[in-house]
XYZ file of C-alpha atoms in Angstrom:
753
model
C 73.279 84.868 141.715
C 70.596 86.463 143.395
C 71.228 89.888 142.674
C 71.806 88.871 138.825
C 68.722 86.897 138.984
C 66.768 90.162 140.876
C 69.031 92.784 138.296
C 67.854 90.772 134.797
C 63.810 90.612 136.788
C 64.449 94.513 137.157
C 65.635 95.439 133.673
C 63.349 93.111 131.929
C 60.028 94.263 133.474
C 60.759 97.883 132.293
C 61.075 96.642 128.912
C 57.803 94.775 129.285
C 56.128 97.833 129.765
C 57.044 99.285 126.632
C 55.686 98.539 122.761
C 56.984 95.106 121.031
C 56.911 91.684 120.053
C 60.292 90.914 121.299
C 63.144 92.463 124.041
C 64.919 93.625 121.051
C 62.091 95.564 119.770
C 61.235 97.082 122.834
C 65.053 97.274 123.927
C 64.908 99.887 120.134
C 62.253 101.949 121.504
C 63.662 102.572 125.350
C 66.059 105.196 124.838
C 68.699 103.359 125.650
C 70.012 102.566 122.321
C 70.096 106.155 120.552
C 73.161 108.167 120.063
C 74.060 109.516 123.508
C 72.328 107.156 125.077
C 72.324 107.122 129.123
C 72.933 104.108 130.970
C 70.104 101.758 132.399
C 71.149 103.111 135.877
C 69.409 105.738 135.253
C 65.783 103.348 135.945
C 67.764 103.506 139.752
C 65.939 106.780 141.034
C 65.888 107.894 144.085
C 63.178 106.410 145.996
C 62.962 103.489 142.732
C 62.798 99.758 143.645
C 65.564 99.789 141.014
C 69.382 99.483 141.779
C 72.081 100.694 139.921
C 74.592 98.287 139.823
C 72.389 95.594 138.809
C 70.758 97.148 136.151
C 73.848 97.348 134.894
C 75.155 93.790 135.293
C 71.646 92.745 134.341
C 72.355 94.590 130.535
C 75.935 93.324 130.926
C 74.577 89.478 130.802
C 71.676 90.120 128.252
C 74.321 91.492 125.728
C 76.401 88.535 126.307
C 73.138 86.022 126.194
C 72.590 87.579 122.838
C 69.237 88.552 123.898
C 69.819 91.918 123.278
C 71.625 93.660 120.257
C 72.802 96.948 121.294
C 73.644 99.623 119.211
C 77.815 100.936 119.667
C 76.603 103.358 121.825
C 74.092 101.972 123.601
C 76.927 98.943 124.552
C 79.461 102.171 125.847
C 77.049 103.996 127.819
C 77.144 101.450 130.118
C 80.353 101.336 132.369
C 80.920 97.056 132.338
C 83.346 96.582 134.910
C 84.141 92.754 133.410
C 82.458 92.081 129.386
C 85.142 90.012 128.174
C 85.595 87.145 130.090
C 82.240 86.866 130.522
C 81.333 86.781 126.928
C 84.035 84.487 126.313
C 82.106 81.720 128.670
C 78.528 81.811 127.138
C 79.255 82.332 123.790
C 82.029 78.840 124.016
C 83.352 79.872 120.903
C 87.007 77.779 119.782
C 88.138 80.675 117.687
C 87.516 83.283 120.237
C 89.476 81.009 123.001
C 92.358 80.973 120.076
C 92.171 84.764 119.968
C 92.223 85.359 123.922
C 94.954 83.111 124.175
C 96.801 84.959 121.445
C 95.900 88.110 123.216
C 97.480 86.642 126.693
C 100.838 85.586 124.408
C 101.722 88.952 123.303
C 105.291 89.850 124.401
C 105.124 93.739 124.407
C 101.151 94.155 125.193
C 101.165 95.413 128.837
C 98.092 94.566 130.781
C 95.635 96.981 129.693
C 96.308 96.633 126.336
C 95.083 93.034 126.708
C 92.129 93.774 128.616
C 91.543 96.811 125.913
C 92.333 94.460 122.891
C 89.698 91.838 124.495
C 86.968 94.018 125.464
C 87.020 95.798 121.635
C 86.601 92.376 120.280
C 83.733 91.732 122.215
C 82.092 94.601 122.072
C 82.478 94.811 117.760
C 80.740 91.346 117.261
C 78.408 91.739 120.144
C 77.426 95.329 118.584
C 77.149 93.812 115.132
C 75.555 90.429 116.364
C 77.849 87.840 114.709
C 80.459 85.036 115.373
C 84.298 85.550 115.551
C 84.484 84.128 112.003
C 82.355 86.386 110.339
C 84.061 89.299 111.236
C 85.441 91.246 108.572
C 88.169 93.481 108.568
C 85.047 95.802 107.181
C 83.232 95.129 109.969
C 86.038 95.796 112.601
C 86.917 98.868 110.808
C 82.959 100.168 111.254
C 83.348 98.919 115.134
C 86.509 101.274 115.047
C 84.891 104.470 112.892
C 82.094 104.715 114.586
C 83.470 104.755 118.107
C 85.750 107.457 117.085
C 82.844 109.302 116.108
C 81.338 109.230 119.205
C 83.931 109.900 121.155
C 84.170 106.525 123.429
C 87.691 105.935 124.662
C 88.621 103.410 127.469
C 89.707 104.854 130.511
C 90.651 108.197 131.568
C 93.388 108.971 128.522
C 90.199 109.835 126.532
C 91.665 110.983 122.852
C 89.164 111.504 120.490
C 91.417 111.252 117.390
C 92.593 107.847 118.050
C 91.052 104.467 116.866
C 90.153 101.826 118.742
C 90.342 98.386 118.256
C 94.024 98.911 116.814
C 94.779 95.828 119.359
C 92.717 93.253 118.174
C 93.516 93.991 114.812
C 96.747 92.802 115.152
C 95.880 90.411 117.280
C 93.636 88.952 114.406
C 96.306 89.855 111.703
C 98.675 87.566 113.182
C 96.338 84.933 113.655
C 95.684 84.998 109.788
C 91.903 85.365 110.668
C 92.173 88.337 107.905
C 92.634 87.660 104.227
C 96.742 88.264 103.095
C 96.216 91.017 101.237
C 94.980 92.751 104.542
C 97.522 95.415 105.730
C 98.768 94.147 109.346
C 97.553 97.442 111.177
C 94.202 99.144 111.359
C 95.850 102.198 110.366
C 97.470 101.113 107.869
C 93.966 99.773 106.249
C 92.369 103.468 107.029
C 94.869 105.583 105.875
C 93.772 105.775 101.882
C 97.500 106.587 100.727
C 98.252 108.508 97.295
C 95.411 109.941 94.950
C 95.405 109.352 91.663
C 96.099 112.341 88.843
C 92.341 112.056 88.012
C 91.232 112.140 91.852
C 93.468 115.092 92.143
C 91.820 117.325 89.227
C 88.441 115.640 90.282
C 88.178 117.252 93.628
C 87.398 120.531 92.035
C 84.625 121.691 90.281
C 85.942 121.793 86.739
C 82.794 121.838 83.770
C 84.891 121.942 80.575
C 85.801 118.158 79.890
C 88.782 119.317 77.280
C 90.617 121.244 79.892
C 89.962 119.023 82.194
C 91.585 115.863 80.567
C 94.593 118.477 79.589
C 95.212 119.118 83.609
C 95.749 115.329 83.693
C 97.440 114.828 80.956
C 99.789 117.602 82.052
C 100.082 116.728 85.181
C 100.625 113.066 84.769
C 103.934 113.922 82.546
C 104.604 116.800 85.364
C 104.380 113.494 87.720
C 107.580 111.501 86.773
C 109.833 113.971 87.381
C 108.096 115.285 91.054
C 107.145 114.639 94.354
C 103.672 113.733 95.416
C 103.105 116.425 97.893
C 104.745 119.213 95.420
C 102.498 117.722 92.553
C 99.454 117.809 95.201
C 100.030 121.285 95.418
C 100.122 122.306 91.182
C 96.959 120.380 90.822
C 95.767 122.363 94.087
C 96.872 126.096 91.934
C 96.221 124.705 88.562
C 92.730 123.288 88.644
C 91.678 124.981 92.039
C 92.560 128.260 91.803
C 93.226 129.244 88.230
C 90.347 127.254 86.305
C 87.462 126.849 88.506
C 88.117 130.401 89.225
C 87.695 131.371 85.556
C 84.828 129.111 84.996
C 83.637 130.572 88.056
C 83.682 134.105 86.513
C 83.491 133.123 83.002
C 81.046 129.857 82.780
C 81.389 128.036 79.575
C 85.042 128.988 79.276
C 86.633 126.104 77.206
C 89.868 127.753 76.605
C 93.257 128.941 77.211
C 93.246 132.436 76.020
C 92.049 134.295 78.595
C 90.929 138.382 77.863
C 92.380 141.098 79.567
C 89.433 141.463 81.703
C 88.901 138.425 83.049
C 92.464 138.105 83.182
C 92.332 141.260 85.651
C 89.071 139.984 87.445
C 90.825 136.577 88.125
C 94.013 137.862 89.458
C 92.216 140.310 91.703
C 89.987 137.217 93.120
C 93.465 135.700 93.804
C 94.346 138.414 96.448
C 91.645 137.064 98.955
C 91.115 133.746 100.241
C 88.594 132.064 102.515
C 89.296 130.572 105.968
C 87.658 128.709 108.857
C 83.998 127.119 108.478
C 82.254 130.548 108.381
C 84.245 131.574 105.288
C 85.795 134.002 106.053
C 87.372 136.738 103.671
C 91.468 137.017 104.363
C 94.197 138.385 102.394
C 95.942 135.893 100.338
C 99.825 135.474 101.702
C 101.270 134.105 98.951
C 99.445 134.905 95.736
C 102.504 134.850 93.413
C 103.293 131.152 94.175
C 99.474 131.013 91.790
C 101.032 132.947 89.552
C 104.622 131.005 88.951
C 102.352 127.790 88.574
C 100.064 129.241 85.567
C 103.300 130.595 83.805
C 105.056 127.609 84.394
C 101.962 125.641 82.780
C 101.822 127.749 79.720
C 105.739 128.101 79.363
C 105.813 123.963 79.394
C 102.901 123.654 76.797
C 105.161 126.099 74.583
C 108.142 123.511 75.327
C 106.319 120.625 74.819
C 104.645 121.565 71.144
C 107.683 122.068 70.083
C 108.439 118.078 70.414
C 104.660 116.854 70.672
C 103.141 119.209 68.458
C 99.992 116.845 67.519
C 99.456 116.405 70.889
C 100.316 119.547 72.541
C 100.221 122.757 69.847
C 97.109 123.247 70.114
C 96.615 124.424 73.574
C 99.817 127.105 72.627
C 98.342 130.302 73.133
C 100.277 133.387 74.467
C 100.950 133.454 78.103
C 98.212 136.345 80.179
C 101.249 136.493 82.993
C 103.575 138.988 82.393
C 106.963 139.765 83.499
C 106.035 142.885 85.492
C 103.157 140.782 87.289
C 105.740 138.825 89.291
C 107.976 141.745 90.575
C 105.720 140.684 93.850
C 107.574 137.905 93.898
C 111.295 138.949 94.488
C 110.180 141.043 97.089
C 108.011 138.408 99.402
C 110.914 136.426 99.471
C 113.371 139.030 100.500
C 110.805 139.993 103.222
C 110.575 136.535 104.356
C 113.935 136.005 104.247
C 114.148 139.536 106.416
C 111.664 137.460 109.171
C 113.697 134.203 109.087
C 117.229 136.187 109.784
C 114.724 138.289 112.890
C 112.750 135.017 114.243
C 116.685 133.377 114.226
C 117.910 136.495 116.215
C 115.245 136.303 118.677
C 115.952 133.015 119.200
C 119.326 132.322 119.060
C 120.017 134.009 122.876
C 117.308 131.903 123.853
C 117.770 128.685 122.684
C 120.264 128.036 126.068
C 117.410 128.542 128.288
C 115.138 126.172 126.196
C 118.219 123.240 126.117
C 118.696 123.448 129.537
C 114.749 123.653 130.490
C 114.193 120.174 128.294
C 117.461 118.619 130.011
C 116.442 119.302 133.657
C 112.833 118.429 132.850
C 114.216 115.230 131.739
C 117.111 114.470 134.376
C 113.847 115.804 136.820
C 111.560 112.724 135.661
C 113.890 110.638 135.653
C 115.432 110.695 139.431
C 111.382 110.860 140.344
C 110.516 107.487 138.495
C 113.945 106.021 139.873
C 112.974 106.864 143.461
C 109.604 106.222 143.151
C 110.347 102.480 141.715
C 112.110 102.162 144.783
C 109.479 102.736 147.165
C 106.563 100.234 148.130
C 102.756 101.380 147.112
C 101.378 104.024 149.352
C 104.666 104.509 150.872
C 106.105 108.197 151.194
C 109.525 109.871 149.594
C 110.656 113.147 148.808
C 112.711 113.864 145.893
C 114.038 117.490 144.531
C 112.556 118.868 148.034
C 109.159 117.732 146.935
C 107.383 115.215 148.986
C 105.695 112.088 147.171
C 103.671 109.195 148.063
C 103.458 105.916 146.034
C 99.649 105.557 144.815
C 97.917 102.667 146.350
C 94.520 102.282 144.328
C 93.122 98.642 143.828
C 93.822 99.735 140.004
C 97.344 100.102 141.401
C 97.589 96.949 143.356
C 96.423 94.810 140.330
C 98.651 96.422 137.797
C 101.772 95.377 140.326
C 100.905 92.163 139.943
C 99.779 91.276 137.061
C 102.755 92.820 135.054
C 106.532 93.133 135.026
C 107.060 96.615 134.555
C 103.921 98.760 135.851
C 102.726 102.064 134.971
C 104.406 104.246 138.324
C 102.070 107.147 139.289
C 102.325 108.909 142.517
C 100.763 112.059 143.997
C 102.079 115.265 144.991
C 101.543 116.063 148.864
C 102.743 119.598 148.276
C 100.119 120.236 145.618
C 97.980 117.674 146.021
C 98.326 116.676 141.635
C 98.318 112.935 140.394
C 101.012 112.124 138.369
C 101.471 109.229 136.271
C 105.795 109.477 135.947
C 106.197 106.820 133.716
C 103.862 108.658 131.246
C 105.678 112.035 131.854
C 109.196 110.428 131.930
C 108.651 109.005 128.329
C 107.158 111.858 127.280
C 110.221 113.761 128.351
C 112.666 111.861 127.163
C 111.448 112.194 123.893
C 111.281 115.750 123.613
C 115.023 115.561 125.080
C 116.267 113.117 122.692
C 114.667 115.468 119.477
C 115.531 118.931 120.720
C 119.183 117.174 120.961
C 119.349 115.425 117.314
C 118.172 118.391 115.567
C 120.107 121.612 117.468
C 123.460 119.069 116.938
C 122.751 117.888 113.490
C 120.804 120.800 111.565
C 118.304 117.967 110.083
C 114.834 118.256 109.256
C 112.275 116.986 111.196
C 110.943 114.778 108.802
C 114.758 113.283 108.673
C 114.753 112.813 111.845
C 111.593 110.799 112.378
C 112.838 108.639 109.352
C 116.335 108.215 111.085
C 116.824 104.130 112.010
C 118.862 101.912 113.591
C 120.779 101.804 110.342
C 121.294 105.284 110.162
C 124.715 105.008 112.380
C 127.791 104.519 110.939
C 131.282 104.295 111.940
C 134.863 105.594 110.035
C 138.245 104.095 111.410
C 141.099 106.365 110.086
C 144.475 104.880 109.527
C 145.433 105.743 112.901
C 142.992 104.579 114.326
C 140.635 106.941 115.048
C 136.959 105.990 115.267
C 134.649 108.650 113.850
C 131.271 108.636 114.736
C 128.146 108.954 111.479
C 124.813 109.855 111.000
C 123.306 108.808 107.695
C 120.643 111.297 106.714
C 117.961 109.129 104.280
C 116.995 111.105 101.430
C 114.239 113.440 101.780
C 113.593 117.149 100.336
C 116.713 117.012 97.671
C 116.370 113.250 97.245
C 120.259 113.061 98.140
C 121.407 111.184 100.681
C 124.244 112.576 102.991
C 126.791 111.669 105.783
C 127.352 113.861 109.002
C 129.958 113.573 111.670
C 128.454 113.310 114.908
C 129.548 115.646 117.863
C 129.963 114.319 121.559
C 126.675 115.499 122.412
C 124.736 113.854 119.015
C 126.165 110.475 119.490
C 125.075 110.790 123.249
C 121.827 111.402 122.333
C 121.641 109.236 119.355
C 122.932 105.995 122.095
C 120.398 106.967 124.724
C 117.369 106.358 122.439
C 119.037 102.918 120.853
C 119.894 102.284 124.266
C 116.333 103.197 125.715
C 114.737 100.138 123.193
C 117.967 97.897 123.747
C 116.990 97.985 127.912
C 116.583 93.763 128.582
C 118.846 92.420 125.965
C 115.976 93.623 123.456
C 115.845 93.981 119.958
C 114.906 97.307 118.411
C 110.866 96.773 116.982
C 110.652 96.566 113.123
C 107.696 98.914 112.676
C 106.200 100.961 109.763
C 105.981 104.639 109.833
C 103.357 106.579 107.652
C 104.731 109.770 105.832
C 101.954 112.389 105.515
C 103.589 114.214 102.780
C 103.563 111.010 100.259
C 101.068 109.350 101.747
C 102.901 106.155 101.914
C 103.787 103.180 104.361
C 107.539 102.527 104.565
C 108.463 98.721 105.108
C 109.614 97.986 108.593
C 112.474 99.009 110.146
C 113.981 99.845 113.441
C 113.024 103.458 113.310
C 114.288 105.145 116.305
C 112.223 107.758 117.331
C 109.455 105.153 117.737
C 107.436 104.791 121.055
C 104.070 102.765 122.473
C 100.863 104.366 121.515
C 97.978 102.432 122.662
C 98.602 98.975 122.230
C 100.901 98.935 119.301
C 104.671 101.121 118.641
C 104.523 104.228 115.872
C 106.995 106.220 115.015
C 107.249 109.776 116.320
C 105.507 112.329 114.029
C 106.304 116.245 113.474
C 103.088 117.477 114.638
C 104.234 115.686 118.107
C 107.623 117.618 117.951
C 105.851 120.588 117.774
C 103.207 120.083 120.435
C 106.166 119.050 123.003
C 108.678 121.856 122.044
C 105.190 124.155 122.501
C 104.404 122.996 126.114
C 108.186 123.952 126.741
C 107.583 127.536 125.218
C 104.645 128.002 127.430
C 106.029 126.723 130.951
C 108.712 128.541 130.318
C 107.159 131.866 129.612
C 106.050 131.691 133.469
C 109.351 132.641 134.998
C 111.154 133.973 131.695
C 109.013 136.815 129.796
C 111.261 136.414 127.134
C 109.161 133.232 126.160
C 105.869 135.160 126.123
C 104.240 134.712 123.344
C 106.873 132.722 121.194
C 107.189 129.695 119.964
C 110.171 126.797 118.485
C 109.190 124.757 115.632
C 111.800 122.153 114.708
C 112.768 124.026 111.547
C 114.531 126.660 113.761
C 116.803 124.438 115.313
C 117.852 123.715 111.742
C 118.803 127.549 110.828
C 119.971 128.117 114.271
C 122.420 125.068 113.246
C 123.232 126.506 110.604
C 123.864 129.920 111.574
C 126.342 129.102 114.451
C 129.023 126.217 112.378
C 128.981 128.834 109.249
C 129.808 132.065 111.613
C 132.151 129.640 113.953
C 134.818 129.576 111.296
C 133.323 126.577 108.606
C 133.436 127.212 105.240
C 129.658 127.971 103.799
C 129.807 125.331 100.988
C 130.887 122.789 103.501
C 127.895 123.906 105.596
C 125.756 123.665 102.658
C 126.732 119.903 102.186
C 126.117 118.991 106.199
C 122.593 120.905 105.580
C 122.072 118.536 102.297
C 121.236 122.310 100.498
C 122.137 122.036 96.293
C 123.287 125.334 96.416
C 124.954 127.877 98.308
C 121.728 130.605 98.131
C 120.021 128.459 100.470
C 122.285 128.054 102.920
C 123.054 131.679 102.767
C 118.963 132.428 103.606
C 119.709 130.331 106.536
C 122.356 132.277 108.039
C 120.712 135.395 109.868
C 123.796 137.247 110.694
C 125.162 137.201 107.679
C 124.678 140.819 105.341
C 123.985 140.732 101.803
C 126.867 142.811 100.955
C 129.320 140.698 103.361
C 127.715 137.327 100.982
C 128.031 139.465 97.445
C 131.779 140.574 98.159
C 132.894 137.640 99.787
C 131.377 135.527 96.408
C 132.985 138.089 94.229
C 136.597 137.433 96.007
C 135.921 133.718 95.527
C 134.723 133.681 91.797
C 137.813 135.954 90.733
C 140.375 133.995 92.420
C 138.865 130.981 91.091
C 139.489 132.386 87.874
C 143.111 133.513 88.097
C 143.820 129.599 88.838
C 144.897 127.664 85.813
C 142.002 124.711 85.141
C 144.989 122.207 86.133
C 144.350 122.989 89.558
C 141.459 121.745 90.146
C 142.411 117.859 90.320
C 141.617 114.675 92.386
C 142.978 115.390 95.887
C 146.154 113.395 95.516
C 147.307 110.860 98.893
C 149.671 113.451 100.330
C 146.890 116.289 100.456
C 144.496 113.860 102.349
C 147.367 112.636 104.763
C 147.937 116.690 105.431
C 143.766 116.916 105.792
C 143.931 114.271 108.505
C 147.121 115.156 109.546
C 145.281 118.444 110.569
C 143.009 116.684 112.817
C 145.587 115.035 114.895
C 147.419 118.621 115.290
C 144.370 120.013 116.670
C 144.796 117.417 119.982
C 145.798 119.862 122.878
C 146.454 119.121 126.259
C 142.772 119.569 127.277
C 141.182 118.518 125.220
C 140.626 118.980 121.305
C 140.349 122.224 119.163
C 137.608 122.971 116.807
C 139.435 125.001 114.253
C 138.299 124.487 110.817
C 140.176 122.666 108.399
C 143.366 124.591 107.013
C 143.341 127.654 109.720
C 146.116 128.103 112.007
C 145.051 128.839 115.643
C 143.751 132.429 115.985
C 144.112 132.675 119.649
C 148.084 131.939 120.181
C 147.422 129.002 121.840
C 145.555 130.671 124.658
C 143.531 128.007 125.082
C 141.494 128.326 128.328
C 139.871 131.745 126.872
C 139.047 129.808 123.352
C 136.022 129.627 122.391
C 137.255 126.275 119.770
C 138.356 124.321 122.755
C 136.301 121.355 123.946
C 137.109 119.925 127.112
C 137.777 116.280 127.469
C 136.141 115.597 130.607
C 139.040 113.542 132.287
C 141.241 116.557 132.146
C 138.965 118.538 135.069
C 141.886 117.696 137.711
C 144.042 119.766 135.612
C 141.313 122.434 135.388
C 141.166 122.521 139.401
C 144.961 122.863 139.305
C 144.729 125.800 136.759
C 142.378 127.219 138.955
C 144.833 127.124 141.676
C 147.505 128.196 140.149
C 145.130 131.356 139.047
C 143.838 131.883 142.345
C 147.136 132.178 144.313
C 148.969 134.480 141.051
C 145.341 136.751 141.894
C 146.655 136.765 145.539
C 149.978 138.356 144.960
C 148.506 140.533 141.792
C 146.129 142.177 145.237
C 149.678 142.370 147.763
C 151.616 143.938 144.956
C 148.647 146.306 143.642
C 149.114 144.937 139.616
C 145.304 146.049 139.041
C 145.812 145.501 135.067
C 146.705 141.934 135.844
C 143.805 141.328 138.589
C 141.259 141.970 135.355
C 143.247 139.696 133.109
C 143.317 136.366 135.532
C 139.789 137.589 136.417
C 138.737 137.334 132.635
C 141.246 133.982 132.005
C 138.826 132.342 135.497
C 135.516 133.060 134.026
C 136.498 131.220 131.164
C 138.257 128.652 133.252
C 134.855 128.042 135.063
C 132.611 128.260 132.289
C 134.443 124.820 130.685
C 134.976 122.909 133.845
C 130.848 123.428 134.104
C 130.722 122.491 130.641
C 132.705 119.379 131.473
C 131.435 118.735 134.212
C 128.236 118.778 132.757
C 129.530 115.861 130.328
C 130.698 113.416 133.127
C 126.825 112.913 134.269
C 126.074 111.038 131.019
C 126.414 107.441 131.384
C 128.648 105.552 128.384
C 126.579 103.865 126.669
C 128.075 100.572 124.164
C 125.708 101.260 121.027
C 127.591 98.520 119.320
C 127.205 97.731 115.059
C 123.819 96.935 113.794
C 123.449 93.259 111.971
C 121.465 91.562 109.522
C 118.482 89.886 110.821
C 117.346 86.398 110.315
C 114.010 86.521 111.877
C 111.041 87.363 109.865
C 109.917 91.081 110.464
C 106.147 89.832 111.743
C 107.445 87.800 114.841
C 110.017 91.227 115.779
C 107.090 94.045 115.207
């Protein structure tokens, strides 16, 4: 108490030397309340009578007692070890007590996140000089945005892109403190959602009111048949790149009639664009897309004028864009296809190295976490040949007492680097699952983020065999599709479900923000969800891209082929298409799996398909179909369906399963060991060992008899056999996961979220 009194005396004695009639006025001119303000402990200079810790404690008490109302910058400049509890005791506010109790009862928040929620709330009401009952959503949002602007965060994990008060908002909403129409999370409240057509057009300076209204009417009609991201791009092309440029070149222009000189000037302007803060001019990569949008605008007006002349006829004029002006579009599309094919050919041989790196990284950190969890604080242990010591700081001891499953932190004794094993293992797991699901399913990254527990289905054949299915929600093509899951894909999905349901928990119901449509989903059991600070959020496509970028940089250290190379989520989709089509799957089936509406798109994804091969193949199919009677294209009969199912039964062989496509015979004369289509059943590893032993005995006999040709054949067979042994052995290390089936929930979403 003496130290507190002495510290308060020190602080007030300094403020007394400043001008002002009240302590608040003197604080305002002290320099401790300005943006980027220093802490009050700077008064404790060398040789000074002041003590730094006592001064900070005095500032804390002055804030708690409401003697001084600091700004967010002035408050956060002082590092308070404890602020929430003293503030609560001094205020003696029953509503504040209810908030603290609600935070302590929260089932999923860790101790650190609970402390942050309490701190954010008390900081918000302190800096705004109000009681909790007067704290509105707008007031808490102001504190959050101000904290984000100043870049002040909790602890060492600073991220200026994150919002403060996420946990406080969530608790206040669950208490019913905010109005009923308030969104349940601060993120939902902040994101503005979709703009109206008028807002999309008015982002750009258009002087002509009649043309502005025409663009609004045109986009409103097009909005009914397309998605938001497309209409946003169309508004940008028509309002910004077309008409705003026309008015810039020819001020006062008020109709769609463009002279040849005006059109040539505008088209020349399209060839360059400004980028960066310095507005650096560079060549535009895709001017043809703007020309197509403007030409479509003129053509649509021509068509609509026939149906509604009173509305559109006055705007019908000849289109200034001639067909020959779009010749560059076809050339550019061919160039894009060439670049994409080359991109796939470069990355296809590197995919195994990336997959192995991601899998080894996850297995390493999972093993390190397991080893560290069974080691006491301060004790040393060895993992994978490296020495580690479990951290034993005051924070670690405190978290071990307060939290049921505290974060595991270790110190690498060989390098001296600290490692938060819990965070590293979590990041490695989600990177591994993202890579596995993307490469084995070929889905888009936004479809990956939209997968839910309800996406996992099963189909039982008449013979009792169960086939796991993955239902992909409508995305780019607005069509739902079903993908049969391979063993590898099912294993990755099962691991995700297992992680979410540890300890008998249910997969939480969370909302997901769609950055393209700018909308929030209903609460759903998303698979790609994880803890993000105080809340649970769904992984974004940008996060997956960042993870892949990090892995490529790590691989570049030991593998020169990865130098300057990046994998994107869409690369896995192209690699999947190339693999399945070149593996013998009919291209129309591949198109169905990928969700393509036509075969041309799928052909563009398959890198190794030469254009002339595709053309001849398509001509052959069209010719063959033209020769067949139309009556042969009927519905599938029961006998045909039975034959289809019988094909999969005939693919079962001694060592596992043959993956040859439907309707194709064995092309390798049942030499299964050498066949790449053979999928080994891990239970047949002992049988493979027997075959290997037999081959070695045969090789020894061949050496004795000098049968050199026989030796070459046996060596080749041994190579294939050992490769299949290694693959089957890798599968045995994966634990068996019982998924169960999703069941309807009776609880309210708010209670489980």
